[in-house]
Amino acid sequence: MTADVSPPVRPATLEDVAAVAGVSRATVSRVINGATTVDPVLRQVVEEAVAATGYVPNRAARSLVTRRTDSIALVVSERERRAVAEPFVGRMFSDPHFGRVVTGLLDVLRPAGIQMVLMLADDAVSRGQLLSYLRQGHVDGVVLISSHADDPLPGLLHGTRLPAVLASAPAQPTPLTHVEADQHAGAGLAADHLVALGRRRLVTVAGPQDRPAGRARLSGFLEALAAHGITDVPSAEGDFTHAGGASAMKRLLGERPDLDGVFVASDLMALGALPVLLRAGLDVPSDVAVVGFDDSSAALACDPPLTTVRQPVEEMAAEMARLLLRQIRTSDGPAPSVVFPSVLVGRESA
């Protein structure tokens, strides 16, 4: 038996790509490093040569030239550490909204060859560790999902001078770009729909009022009802979880047992609220019409399927990724913020 002594296949080099493309090594380097001054026709020739040779850029060497890491941080910020029975990480990964954000980000980042690092910040220590990591140049930019109005991270991120995009408008003004849905107007759509159905004894399972989204959805609902002449609207605060929705719905039934319409400020809370109504002997939607918010997978898991206000989470996350990459590549600073419209999606609950 004779051993195979054939030499190993040599990885393709910049010189190989240049020879196939018929251009200089410097031109190949500019294309691979994302230079915007290369003629589009020449760029295509080089990209075809890269594919033909199987050339794989050396990321370490490329980073020395571009001063970029080709990675960004997805930072999820929470107010504080919770009890072990309800850990931050567990709630985050069970929330349909988070999965939709990640999907939208990856739709843009993966084709661009950008890796995403997940980082959590839920107290002063973890925020300090995060800022240290960012300042050491491990990532090129940050997408921040913040869950509370007094979060100091938007201001701290601005101080790092790193490109950053926020997943919602911050409570305090900041130069950073943000992308969000029109939460206030979306909640108004829910109010208008319930009134159009002839419902007048209305209540709402509100989101947490220490979060901008929770406050905007509650104020949007109440203001739209006031415009219809309805001002006596009991509310009970939930925490955007299944259990929080169930608990708040029980409190509201105790306060207004004759209710005929409910706006639940998230689909996940509605998934907990609906069984409470059914156990109380109320039919949905004949006795009580229910409208949620998000149009997540939880809306379809509800029984009956939930009429809800859709915010285009995947599209919003994709826009966050595009805005961040634009900042990284051009160094132009924050771009104008973007607000997406919300729409009502009718199903069987209202």
mmCIF file with all atom_site columns, N, CA and C in Angstrom, residues 180-237:
data_model
loop_
_atom_site.group_PDB
_atom_site.id
_atom_site.type_symbol
_atom_site.label_atom_id
_atom_site.label_alt_id
_atom_site.label_comp_id
_atom_site.label_asym_id
_atom_site.label_entity_id
_atom_site.label_seq_id
_atom_site.pdbx_PDB_ins_code
_atom_site.Cartn_x
_atom_site.Cartn_y
_atom_site.Cartn_z
_atom_site.occupancy
_atom_site.B_iso_or_equiv
_atom_site.pdbx_formal_charge
_atom_site.auth_seq_id
_atom_site.auth_comp_id
_atom_site.auth_asym_id
_atom_site.auth_atom_id
_atom_site.pdbx_PDB_model_num
ATOM 1   N N  . GLU A 1 180 ? -38.195 52.584 15.297 1.00 0.00 ? 180 GLU A N  1
ATOM 2   C CA . GLU A 1 180 ? -39.305 52.101 16.086 1.00 0.00 ? 180 GLU A CA 1
ATOM 3   C C  . GLU A 1 180 ? -40.585 52.115 15.270 1.00 0.00 ? 180 GLU A C  1
ATOM 4   N N  . ALA A 1 181 ? -41.608 51.438 15.782 1.00 0.00 ? 181 ALA A N  1
ATOM 5   C CA . ALA A 1 181 ? -42.950 51.543 15.220 1.00 0.00 ? 181 ALA A CA 1
ATOM 6   C C  . ALA A 1 181 ? -43.687 52.673 15.936 1.00 0.00 ? 181 ALA A C  1
ATOM 7   N N  . ASP A 1 182 ? -44.731 53.171 15.298 1.00 0.00 ? 182 ASP A N  1
ATOM 8   C CA . ASP A 1 182 ? -45.540 54.218 15.919 1.00 0.00 ? 182 ASP A CA 1
ATOM 9   C C  . ASP A 1 182 ? -46.476 53.560 16.940 1.00 0.00 ? 182 ASP A C  1
ATOM 10  N N  . GLN A 1 183 ? -45.961 53.372 18.140 1.00 0.00 ? 183 GLN A N  1
ATOM 11  C CA . GLN A 1 183 ? -46.694 52.674 19.193 1.00 0.00 ? 183 GLN A CA 1
ATOM 12  C C  . GLN A 1 183 ? -47.982 53.415 19.566 1.00 0.00 ? 183 GLN A C  1
ATOM 13  N N  . HIS A 1 184 ? -47.883 54.714 19.682 1.00 0.00 ? 184 HIS A N  1
ATOM 14  C CA . HIS A 1 184 ? -49.012 55.540 20.109 1.00 0.00 ? 184 HIS A CA 1
ATOM 15  C C  . HIS A 1 184 ? -50.161 55.439 19.106 1.00 0.00 ? 184 HIS A C  1
ATOM 16  N N  . ALA A 1 185 ? -49.850 55.625 17.830 1.00 0.00 ? 185 ALA A N  1
ATOM 17  C CA . ALA A 1 185 ? -50.891 55.547 16.804 1.00 0.00 ? 185 ALA A CA 1
ATOM 18  C C  . ALA A 1 185 ? -51.436 54.129 16.673 1.00 0.00 ? 185 ALA A C  1
ATOM 19  N N  . GLY A 1 186 ? -50.574 53.130 16.853 1.00 0.00 ? 186 GLY A N  1
ATOM 20  C CA . GLY A 1 186 ? -51.025 51.742 16.765 1.00 0.00 ? 186 GLY A CA 1
ATOM 21  C C  . GLY A 1 186 ? -52.054 51.407 17.826 1.00 0.00 ? 186 GLY A C  1
ATOM 22  N N  . ALA A 1 187 ? -51.821 51.882 19.053 1.00 0.00 ? 187 ALA A N  1
ATOM 23  C CA . ALA A 1 187 ? -52.796 51.655 20.117 1.00 0.00 ? 187 ALA A CA 1
ATOM 24  C C  . ALA A 1 187 ? -54.096 52.382 19.823 1.00 0.00 ? 187 ALA A C  1
ATOM 25  N N  . GLY A 1 188 ? -53.995 53.549 19.168 1.00 0.00 ? 188 GLY A N  1
ATOM 26  C CA . GLY A 1 188 ? -55.202 54.267 18.759 1.00 0.00 ? 188 GLY A CA 1
ATOM 27  C C  . GLY A 1 188 ? -56.028 53.470 17.770 1.00 0.00 ? 188 GLY A C  1
ATOM 28  N N  . LEU A 1 189 ? -55.350 52.713 16.884 1.00 0.00 ? 189 LEU A N  1
ATOM 29  C CA . LEU A 1 189 ? -56.068 51.843 15.946 1.00 0.00 ? 189 LEU A CA 1
ATOM 30  C C  . LEU A 1 189 ? -56.881 50.787 16.697 1.00 0.00 ? 189 LEU A C  1
ATOM 31  N N  . ALA A 1 190 ? -56.326 50.246 17.760 1.00 0.00 ? 190 ALA A N  1
ATOM 32  C CA . ALA A 1 190 ? -57.051 49.257 18.575 1.00 0.00 ? 190 ALA A CA 1
ATOM 33  C C  . ALA A 1 190 ? -58.296 49.882 19.187 1.00 0.00 ? 190 ALA A C  1
ATOM 34  N N  . ALA A 1 191 ? -58.153 51.096 19.715 1.00 0.00 ? 191 ALA A N  1
ATOM 35  C CA . ALA A 1 191 ? -59.296 51.785 20.317 1.00 0.00 ? 191 ALA A CA 1
ATOM 36  C C  . ALA A 1 191 ? -60.386 52.043 19.285 1.00 0.00 ? 191 ALA A C  1
ATOM 37  N N  . ASP A 1 192 ? -59.984 52.550 18.122 1.00 0.00 ? 192 ASP A N  1
ATOM 38  C CA . ASP A 1 192 ? -60.967 52.848 17.064 1.00 0.00 ? 192 ASP A CA 1
ATOM 39  C C  . ASP A 1 192 ? -61.712 51.588 16.643 1.00 0.00 ? 192 ASP A C  1
ATOM 40  N N  . HIS A 1 193 ? -60.995 50.475 16.562 1.00 0.00 ? 193 HIS A N  1
ATOM 41  C CA . HIS A 1 193 ? -61.616 49.222 16.129 1.00 0.00 ? 193 HIS A CA 1
ATOM 42  C C  . HIS A 1 193 ? -62.645 48.736 17.145 1.00 0.00 ? 193 HIS A C  1
ATOM 43  N N  . LEU A 1 194 ? -62.296 48.781 18.416 1.00 0.00 ? 194 LEU A N  1
ATOM 44  C CA . LEU A 1 194 ? -63.233 48.330 19.448 1.00 0.00 ? 194 LEU A CA 1
ATOM 45  C C  . LEU A 1 194 ? -64.483 49.211 19.480 1.00 0.00 ? 194 LEU A C  1
ATOM 46  N N  . VAL A 1 195 ? -64.295 50.513 19.342 1.00 0.00 ? 195 VAL A N  1
ATOM 47  C CA . VAL A 1 195 ? -65.446 51.427 19.326 1.00 0.00 ? 195 VAL A CA 1
ATOM 48  C C  . VAL A 1 195 ? -66.320 51.162 18.100 1.00 0.00 ? 195 VAL A C  1
ATOM 49  N N  . ALA A 1 196 ? -65.686 50.892 16.947 1.00 0.00 ? 196 ALA A N  1
ATOM 50  C CA . ALA A 1 196 ? -66.444 50.620 15.728 1.00 0.00 ? 196 ALA A CA 1
ATOM 51  C C  . ALA A 1 196 ? -67.279 49.350 15.856 1.00 0.00 ? 196 ALA A C  1
ATOM 52  N N  . LEU A 1 197 ? -66.841 48.435 16.729 1.00 0.00 ? 197 LEU A N  1
ATOM 53  C CA . LEU A 1 197 ? -67.613 47.208 16.977 1.00 0.00 ? 197 LEU A CA 1
ATOM 54  C C  . LEU A 1 197 ? -68.772 47.444 17.933 1.00 0.00 ? 197 LEU A C  1
ATOM 55  N N  . GLY A 1 198 ? -68.876 48.664 18.462 1.00 0.00 ? 198 GLY A N  1
ATOM 56  C CA . GLY A 1 198 ? -69.953 48.986 19.392 1.00 0.00 ? 198 GLY A CA 1
ATOM 57  C C  . GLY A 1 198 ? -69.617 48.712 20.839 1.00 0.00 ? 198 GLY A C  1
ATOM 58  N N  . ARG A 1 199 ? -68.347 48.458 21.129 1.00 0.00 ? 199 ARG A N  1
ATOM 59  C CA . ARG A 1 199 ? -67.942 48.173 22.512 1.00 0.00 ? 199 ARG A CA 1
ATOM 60  C C  . ARG A 1 199 ? -67.715 49.489 23.253 1.00 0.00 ? 199 ARG A C  1
ATOM 61  N N  . ARG A 1 200 ? -68.234 49.555 24.481 1.00 0.00 ? 200 ARG A N  1
ATOM 62  C CA . ARG A 1 200 ? -68.138 50.793 25.264 1.00 0.00 ? 200 ARG A CA 1
ATOM 63  C C  . ARG A 1 200 ? -67.588 50.552 26.672 1.00 0.00 ? 200 ARG A C  1
ATOM 64  N N  . ARG A 1 201 ? -67.737 49.342 27.194 1.00 0.00 ? 201 ARG A N  1
ATOM 65  C CA . ARG A 1 201 ? -67.242 49.032 28.548 1.00 0.00 ? 201 ARG A CA 1
ATOM 66  C C  . ARG A 1 201 ? -65.836 48.423 28.397 1.00 0.00 ? 201 ARG A C  1
ATOM 67  N N  . LEU A 1 202 ? -64.909 49.308 28.189 1.00 0.00 ? 202 LEU A N  1
ATOM 68  C CA . LEU A 1 202 ? -63.573 48.898 27.768 1.00 0.00 ? 202 LEU A CA 1
ATOM 69  C C  . LEU A 1 202 ? -62.564 48.942 28.921 1.00 0.00 ? 202 LEU A C  1
ATOM 70  N N  . VAL A 1 203 ? -61.604 48.025 28.861 1.00 0.00 ? 203 VAL A N  1
ATOM 71  C CA . VAL A 1 203 ? -60.491 47.997 29.806 1.00 0.00 ? 203 VAL A CA 1
ATOM 72  C C  . VAL A 1 203 ? -59.220 47.714 29.007 1.00 0.00 ? 203 VAL A C  1
ATOM 73  N N  . THR A 1 204 ? -58.089 47.907 29.654 1.00 0.00 ? 204 THR A N  1
ATOM 74  C CA . THR A 1 204 ? -56.831 47.586 28.978 1.00 0.00 ? 204 THR A CA 1
ATOM 75  C C  . THR A 1 204 ? -55.835 46.927 29.924 1.00 0.00 ? 204 THR A C  1
ATOM 76  N N  . VAL A 1 205 ? -55.222 45.868 29.436 1.00 0.00 ? 205 VAL A N  1
ATOM 77  C CA . VAL A 1 205 ? -54.056 45.276 30.102 1.00 0.00 ? 205 VAL A CA 1
ATOM 78  C C  . VAL A 1 205 ? -52.858 46.034 29.554 1.00 0.00 ? 205 VAL A C  1
ATOM 79  N N  . ALA A 1 206 ? -52.336 46.951 30.346 1.00 0.00 ? 206 ALA A N  1
ATOM 80  C CA . ALA A 1 206 ? -51.270 47.844 29.881 1.00 0.00 ? 206 ALA A CA 1
ATOM 81  C C  . ALA A 1 206 ? -49.906 47.171 30.024 1.00 0.00 ? 206 ALA A C  1
ATOM 82  N N  . GLY A 1 207 ? -48.956 47.665 29.244 1.00 0.00 ? 207 GLY A N  1
ATOM 83  C CA . GLY A 1 207 ? -47.579 47.229 29.417 1.00 0.00 ? 207 GLY A CA 1
ATOM 84  C C  . GLY A 1 207 ? -46.939 47.936 30.597 1.00 0.00 ? 207 GLY A C  1
ATOM 85  N N  . PRO A 1 208 ? -45.742 47.522 30.990 1.00 0.00 ? 208 PRO A N  1
ATOM 86  C CA . PRO A 1 208 ? -45.068 48.161 32.122 1.00 0.00 ? 208 PRO A CA 1
ATOM 87  C C  . PRO A 1 208 ? -44.821 49.639 31.853 1.00 0.00 ? 208 PRO A C  1
ATOM 88  N N  . GLN A 1 209 ? -45.157 50.468 32.811 1.00 0.00 ? 209 GLN A N  1
ATOM 89  C CA . GLN A 1 209 ? -45.090 51.910 32.618 1.00 0.00 ? 209 GLN A CA 1
ATOM 90  C C  . GLN A 1 209 ? -43.692 52.499 32.852 1.00 0.00 ? 209 GLN A C  1
ATOM 91  N N  . ASP A 1 210 ? -42.731 51.642 33.155 1.00 0.00 ? 210 ASP A N  1
ATOM 92  C CA . ASP A 1 210 ? -41.346 52.107 33.203 1.00 0.00 ? 210 ASP A CA 1
ATOM 93  C C  . ASP A 1 210 ? -40.649 51.866 31.872 1.00 0.00 ? 210 ASP A C  1
ATOM 94  N N  . ARG A 1 211 ? -41.424 51.446 30.857 1.00 0.00 ? 211 ARG A N  1
ATOM 95  C CA . ARG A 1 211 ? -40.867 51.214 29.533 1.00 0.00 ? 211 ARG A CA 1
ATOM 96  C C  . ARG A 1 211 ? -41.567 52.134 28.534 1.00 0.00 ? 211 ARG A C  1
ATOM 97  N N  . PRO A 1 212 ? -40.822 52.770 27.643 1.00 0.00 ? 212 PRO A N  1
ATOM 98  C CA . PRO A 1 212 ? -41.447 53.703 26.694 1.00 0.00 ? 212 PRO A CA 1
ATOM 99  C C  . PRO A 1 212 ? -42.574 53.071 25.884 1.00 0.00 ? 212 PRO A C  1
ATOM 100 N N  . ALA A 1 213 ? -42.410 51.817 25.450 1.00 0.00 ? 213 ALA A N  1
ATOM 101 C CA . ALA A 1 213 ? -43.458 51.163 24.664 1.00 0.00 ? 213 ALA A CA 1
ATOM 102 C C  . ALA A 1 213 ? -44.724 50.983 25.485 1.00 0.00 ? 213 ALA A C  1
ATOM 103 N N  . GLY A 1 214 ? -44.576 50.610 26.753 1.00 0.00 ? 214 GLY A N  1
ATOM 104 C CA . GLY A 1 214 ? -45.747 50.440 27.614 1.00 0.00 ? 214 GLY A CA 1
ATOM 105 C C  . GLY A 1 214 ? -46.499 51.741 27.799 1.00 0.00 ? 214 GLY A C  1
ATOM 106 N N  . ARG A 1 215 ? -45.760 52.826 28.010 1.00 0.00 ? 215 ARG A N  1
ATOM 107 C CA . ARG A 1 215 ? -46.407 54.122 28.203 1.00 0.00 ? 215 ARG A CA 1
ATOM 108 C C  . ARG A 1 215 ? -47.085 54.610 26.919 1.00 0.00 ? 215 ARG A C  1
ATOM 109 N N  . ALA A 1 216 ? -46.405 54.441 25.783 1.00 0.00 ? 216 ALA A N  1
ATOM 110 C CA . ALA A 1 216 ? -46.963 54.927 24.518 1.00 0.00 ? 216 ALA A CA 1
ATOM 111 C C  . ALA A 1 216 ? -48.230 54.176 24.147 1.00 0.00 ? 216 ALA A C  1
ATOM 112 N N  . ARG A 1 217 ? -48.256 52.864 24.376 1.00 0.00 ? 217 ARG A N  1
ATOM 113 C CA . ARG A 1 217 ? -49.448 52.085 24.023 1.00 0.00 ? 217 ARG A CA 1
ATOM 114 C C  . ARG A 1 217 ? -50.630 52.439 24.927 1.00 0.00 ? 217 ARG A C  1
ATOM 115 N N  . LEU A 1 218 ? -50.365 52.680 26.195 1.00 0.00 ? 218 LEU A N  1
ATOM 116 C CA . LEU A 1 218 ? -51.459 53.052 27.093 1.00 0.00 ? 218 LEU A CA 1
ATOM 117 C C  . LEU A 1 218 ? -51.990 54.440 26.746 1.00 0.00 ? 218 LEU A C  1
ATOM 118 N N  . SER A 1 219 ? -51.105 55.398 26.562 1.00 0.00 ? 219 SER A N  1
ATOM 119 C CA . SER A 1 219 ? -51.567 56.760 26.274 1.00 0.00 ? 219 SER A CA 1
ATOM 120 C C  . SER A 1 219 ? -52.268 56.827 24.927 1.00 0.00 ? 219 SER A C  1
ATOM 121 N N  . GLY A 1 220 ? -51.768 56.088 23.935 1.00 0.00 ? 220 GLY A N  1
ATOM 122 C CA . GLY A 1 220 ? -52.410 56.089 22.628 1.00 0.00 ? 220 GLY A CA 1
ATOM 123 C C  . GLY A 1 220 ? -53.812 55.529 22.673 1.00 0.00 ? 220 GLY A C  1
ATOM 124 N N  . PHE A 1 221 ? -54.007 54.465 23.467 1.00 0.00 ? 221 PHE A N  1
ATOM 125 C CA . PHE A 1 221 ? -55.330 53.858 23.603 1.00 0.00 ? 221 PHE A CA 1
ATOM 126 C C  . PHE A 1 221 ? -56.294 54.793 24.315 1.00 0.00 ? 221 PHE A C  1
ATOM 127 N N  . LEU A 1 222 ? -55.850 55.349 25.443 1.00 0.00 ? 222 LEU A N  1
ATOM 128 C CA . LEU A 1 222 ? -56.736 56.213 26.233 1.00 0.00 ? 222 LEU A CA 1
ATOM 129 C C  . LEU A 1 222 ? -57.081 57.500 25.495 1.00 0.00 ? 222 LEU A C  1
ATOM 130 N N  . GLU A 1 223 ? -56.122 58.085 24.802 1.00 0.00 ? 223 GLU A N  1
ATOM 131 C CA . GLU A 1 223 ? -56.394 59.331 24.083 1.00 0.00 ? 223 GLU A CA 1
ATOM 132 C C  . GLU A 1 223 ? -57.371 59.100 22.926 1.00 0.00 ? 223 GLU A C  1
ATOM 133 N N  . ALA A 1 224 ? -57.224 57.983 22.229 1.00 0.00 ? 224 ALA A N  1
ATOM 134 C CA . ALA A 1 224 ? -58.157 57.693 21.139 1.00 0.00 ? 224 ALA A CA 1
ATOM 135 C C  . ALA A 1 224 ? -59.560 57.454 21.672 1.00 0.00 ? 224 ALA A C  1
ATOM 136 N N  . LEU A 1 225 ? -59.677 56.773 22.814 1.00 0.00 ? 225 LEU A N  1
ATOM 137 C CA . LEU A 1 225 ? -61.006 56.562 23.408 1.00 0.00 ? 225 LEU A CA 1
ATOM 138 C C  . LEU A 1 225 ? -61.608 57.876 23.880 1.00 0.00 ? 225 LEU A C  1
ATOM 139 N N  . ALA A 1 226 ? -60.790 58.746 24.438 1.00 0.00 ? 226 ALA A N  1
ATOM 140 C CA . ALA A 1 226 ? -61.299 60.050 24.888 1.00 0.00 ? 226 ALA A CA 1
ATOM 141 C C  . ALA A 1 226 ? -61.879 60.837 23.716 1.00 0.00 ? 226 ALA A C  1
ATOM 142 N N  . ALA A 1 227 ? -61.258 60.693 22.540 1.00 0.00 ? 227 ALA A N  1
ATOM 143 C CA . ALA A 1 227 ? -61.784 61.369 21.356 1.00 0.00 ? 227 ALA A CA 1
ATOM 144 C C  . ALA A 1 227 ? -63.155 60.829 20.963 1.00 0.00 ? 227 ALA A C  1
ATOM 145 N N  . HIS A 1 228 ? -63.451 59.601 21.383 1.00 0.00 ? 228 HIS A N  1
ATOM 146 C CA . HIS A 1 228 ? -64.778 59.008 21.152 1.00 0.00 ? 228 HIS A CA 1
ATOM 147 C C  . HIS A 1 228 ? -65.722 59.262 22.328 1.00 0.00 ? 228 HIS A C  1
ATOM 148 N N  . GLY A 1 229 ? -65.274 60.014 23.305 1.00 0.00 ? 229 GLY A N  1
ATOM 149 C CA . GLY A 1 229 ? -66.116 60.317 24.458 1.00 0.00 ? 229 GLY A CA 1
ATOM 150 C C  . GLY A 1 229 ? -66.100 59.260 25.534 1.00 0.00 ? 229 GLY A C  1
ATOM 151 N N  . ILE A 1 230 ? -65.147 58.350 25.505 1.00 0.00 ? 230 ILE A N  1
ATOM 152 C CA . ILE A 1 230 ? -65.049 57.278 26.510 1.00 0.00 ? 230 ILE A CA 1
ATOM 153 C C  . ILE A 1 230 ? -63.849 57.584 27.400 1.00 0.00 ? 230 ILE A C  1
ATOM 154 N N  . THR A 1 231 ? -64.109 57.867 28.663 1.00 0.00 ? 231 THR A N  1
ATOM 155 C CA . THR A 1 231 ? -63.029 58.262 29.569 1.00 0.00 ? 231 THR A CA 1
ATOM 156 C C  . THR A 1 231 ? -62.879 57.351 30.779 1.00 0.00 ? 231 THR A C  1
ATOM 157 N N  . ASP A 1 232 ? -63.885 56.566 31.098 1.00 0.00 ? 232 ASP A N  1
ATOM 158 C CA . ASP A 1 232 ? -63.803 55.647 32.241 1.00 0.00 ? 232 ASP A CA 1
ATOM 159 C C  . ASP A 1 232 ? -63.258 54.317 31.746 1.00 0.00 ? 232 ASP A C  1
ATOM 160 N N  . VAL A 1 233 ? -61.934 54.187 31.771 1.00 0.00 ? 233 VAL A N  1
ATOM 161 C CA . VAL A 1 233 ? -61.273 53.009 31.191 1.00 0.00 ? 233 VAL A CA 1
ATOM 162 C C  . VAL A 1 233 ? -60.281 52.438 32.207 1.00 0.00 ? 233 VAL A C  1
ATOM 163 N N  . PRO A 1 234 ? -60.706 51.438 32.986 1.00 0.00 ? 234 PRO A N  1
ATOM 164 C CA . PRO A 1 234 ? -59.777 50.827 33.938 1.00 0.00 ? 234 PRO A CA 1
ATOM 165 C C  . PRO A 1 234 ? -58.586 50.187 33.226 1.00 0.00 ? 234 PRO A C  1
ATOM 166 N N  . SER A 1 235 ? -57.425 50.247 33.865 1.00 0.00 ? 235 SER A N  1
ATOM 167 C CA . SER A 1 235 ? -56.237 49.591 33.318 1.00 0.00 ? 235 SER A CA 1
ATOM 168 C C  . SER A 1 235 ? -55.519 48.850 34.432 1.00 0.00 ? 235 SER A C  1
ATOM 169 N N  . ALA A 1 236 ? -54.856 47.770 34.064 1.00 0.00 ? 236 ALA A N  1
ATOM 170 C CA . ALA A 1 236 ? -54.021 47.014 35.000 1.00 0.00 ? 236 ALA A CA 1
ATOM 171 C C  . ALA A 1 236 ? -52.699 46.731 34.306 1.00 0.00 ? 236 ALA A C  1
ATOM 172 N N  . GLU A 1 237 ? -51.618 47.010 34.994 1.00 0.00 ? 237 GLU A N  1
ATOM 173 C CA . GLU A 1 237 ? -50.299 46.906 34.388 1.00 0.00 ? 237 GLU A CA 1
ATOM 174 C C  . GLU A 1 237 ? -49.804 45.468 34.392 1.00 0.00 ? 237 GLU A C  1
#
